[in-house]
N, CA, C and O atoms as a printed pandas DataFrame, in Angstrom:
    atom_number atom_name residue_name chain_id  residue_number  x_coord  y_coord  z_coord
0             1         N          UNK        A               1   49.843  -41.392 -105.490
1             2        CA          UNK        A               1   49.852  -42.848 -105.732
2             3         C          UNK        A               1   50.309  -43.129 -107.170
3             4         O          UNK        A               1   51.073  -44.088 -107.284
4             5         N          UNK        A               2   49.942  -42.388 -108.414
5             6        CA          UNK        A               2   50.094  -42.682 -109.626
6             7         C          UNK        A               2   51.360  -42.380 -109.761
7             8         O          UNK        A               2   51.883  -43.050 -110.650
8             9         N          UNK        A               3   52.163  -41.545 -109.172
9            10        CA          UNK        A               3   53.426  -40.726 -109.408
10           11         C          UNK        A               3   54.641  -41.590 -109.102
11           12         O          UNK        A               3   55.651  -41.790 -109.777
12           13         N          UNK        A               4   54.273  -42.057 -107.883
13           14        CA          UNK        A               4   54.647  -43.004 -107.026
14           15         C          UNK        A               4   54.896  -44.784 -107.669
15           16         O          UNK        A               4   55.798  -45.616 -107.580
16           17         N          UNK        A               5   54.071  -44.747 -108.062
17           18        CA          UNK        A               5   53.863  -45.855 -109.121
18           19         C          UNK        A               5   54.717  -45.870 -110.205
19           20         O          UNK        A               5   55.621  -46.684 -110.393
20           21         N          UNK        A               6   54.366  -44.836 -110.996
21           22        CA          UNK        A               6   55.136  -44.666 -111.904
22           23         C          UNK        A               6   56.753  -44.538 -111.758
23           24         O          UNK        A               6   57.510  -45.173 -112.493
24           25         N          UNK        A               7   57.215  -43.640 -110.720
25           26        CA          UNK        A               7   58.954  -44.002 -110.342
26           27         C          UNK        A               7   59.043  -45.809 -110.213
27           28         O          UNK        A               7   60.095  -46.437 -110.325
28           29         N          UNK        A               8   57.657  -46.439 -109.949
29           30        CA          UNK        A               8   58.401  -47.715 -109.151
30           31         C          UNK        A               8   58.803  -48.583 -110.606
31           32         O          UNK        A               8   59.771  -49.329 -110.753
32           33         N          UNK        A               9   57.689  -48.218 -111.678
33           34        CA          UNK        A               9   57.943  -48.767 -112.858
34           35         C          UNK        A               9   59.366  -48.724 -113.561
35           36         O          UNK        A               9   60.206  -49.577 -113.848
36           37         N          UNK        A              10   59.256  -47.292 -113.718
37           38        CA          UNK        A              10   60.769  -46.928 -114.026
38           39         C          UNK        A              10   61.754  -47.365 -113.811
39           40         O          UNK        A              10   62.585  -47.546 -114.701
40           41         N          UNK        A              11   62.001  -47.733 -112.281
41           42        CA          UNK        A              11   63.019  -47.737 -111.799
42           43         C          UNK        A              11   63.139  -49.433 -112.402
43           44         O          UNK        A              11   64.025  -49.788 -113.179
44           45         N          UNK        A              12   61.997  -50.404 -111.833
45           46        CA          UNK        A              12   62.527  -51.492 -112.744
46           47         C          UNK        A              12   62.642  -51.679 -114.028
47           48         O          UNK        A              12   63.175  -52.716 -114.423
48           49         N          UNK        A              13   62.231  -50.848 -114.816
49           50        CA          UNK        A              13   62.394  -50.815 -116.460
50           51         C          UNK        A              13   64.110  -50.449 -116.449
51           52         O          UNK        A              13   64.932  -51.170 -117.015
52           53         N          UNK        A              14   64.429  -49.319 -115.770
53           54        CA          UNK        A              14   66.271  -48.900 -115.996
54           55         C          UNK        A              14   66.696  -50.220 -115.346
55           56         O          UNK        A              14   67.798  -50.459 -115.840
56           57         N          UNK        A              15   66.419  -51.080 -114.591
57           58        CA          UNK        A              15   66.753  -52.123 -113.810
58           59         C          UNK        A              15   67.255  -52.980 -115.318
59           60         O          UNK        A              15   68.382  -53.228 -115.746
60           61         N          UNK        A              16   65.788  -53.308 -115.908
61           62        CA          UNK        A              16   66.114  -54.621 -116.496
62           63         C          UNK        A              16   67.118  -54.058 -117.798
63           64         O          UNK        A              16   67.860  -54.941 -118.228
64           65         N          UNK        A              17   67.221  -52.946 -118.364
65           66        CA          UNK        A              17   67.669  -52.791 -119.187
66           67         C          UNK        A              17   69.013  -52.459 -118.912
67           68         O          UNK        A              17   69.717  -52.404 -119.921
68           69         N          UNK        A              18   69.889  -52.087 -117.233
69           70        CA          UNK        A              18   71.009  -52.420 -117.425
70           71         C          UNK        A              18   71.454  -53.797 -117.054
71           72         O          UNK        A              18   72.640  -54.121 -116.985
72           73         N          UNK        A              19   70.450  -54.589 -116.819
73           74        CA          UNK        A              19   70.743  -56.037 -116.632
74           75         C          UNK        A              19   71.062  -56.604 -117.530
75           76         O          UNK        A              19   71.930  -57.477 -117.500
76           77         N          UNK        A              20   70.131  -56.072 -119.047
77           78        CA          UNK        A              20   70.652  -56.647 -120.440
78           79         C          UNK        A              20   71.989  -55.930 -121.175
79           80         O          UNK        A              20   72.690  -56.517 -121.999
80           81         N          UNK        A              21   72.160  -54.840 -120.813
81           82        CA          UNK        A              21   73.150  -54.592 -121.328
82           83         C          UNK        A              21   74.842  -54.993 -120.628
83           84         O          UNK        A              21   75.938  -54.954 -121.187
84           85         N          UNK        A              22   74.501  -55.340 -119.317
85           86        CA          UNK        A              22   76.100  -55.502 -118.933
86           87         C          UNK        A              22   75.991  -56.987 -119.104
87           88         O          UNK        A              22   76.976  -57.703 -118.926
């Protein structure tokens, strides 16, 4: 569950940060 969690974070953290960069 924590592991799991944690990819889900990630994945929207790389999300928003190529949202700000392009």
């Amino acid at each position: 569950m924590e592991i799991a969690g944690g990819i889900i974070l990630i994945g929207i953290g790389i999300k928003i940060l190529i949202e700000h960069l392009s």
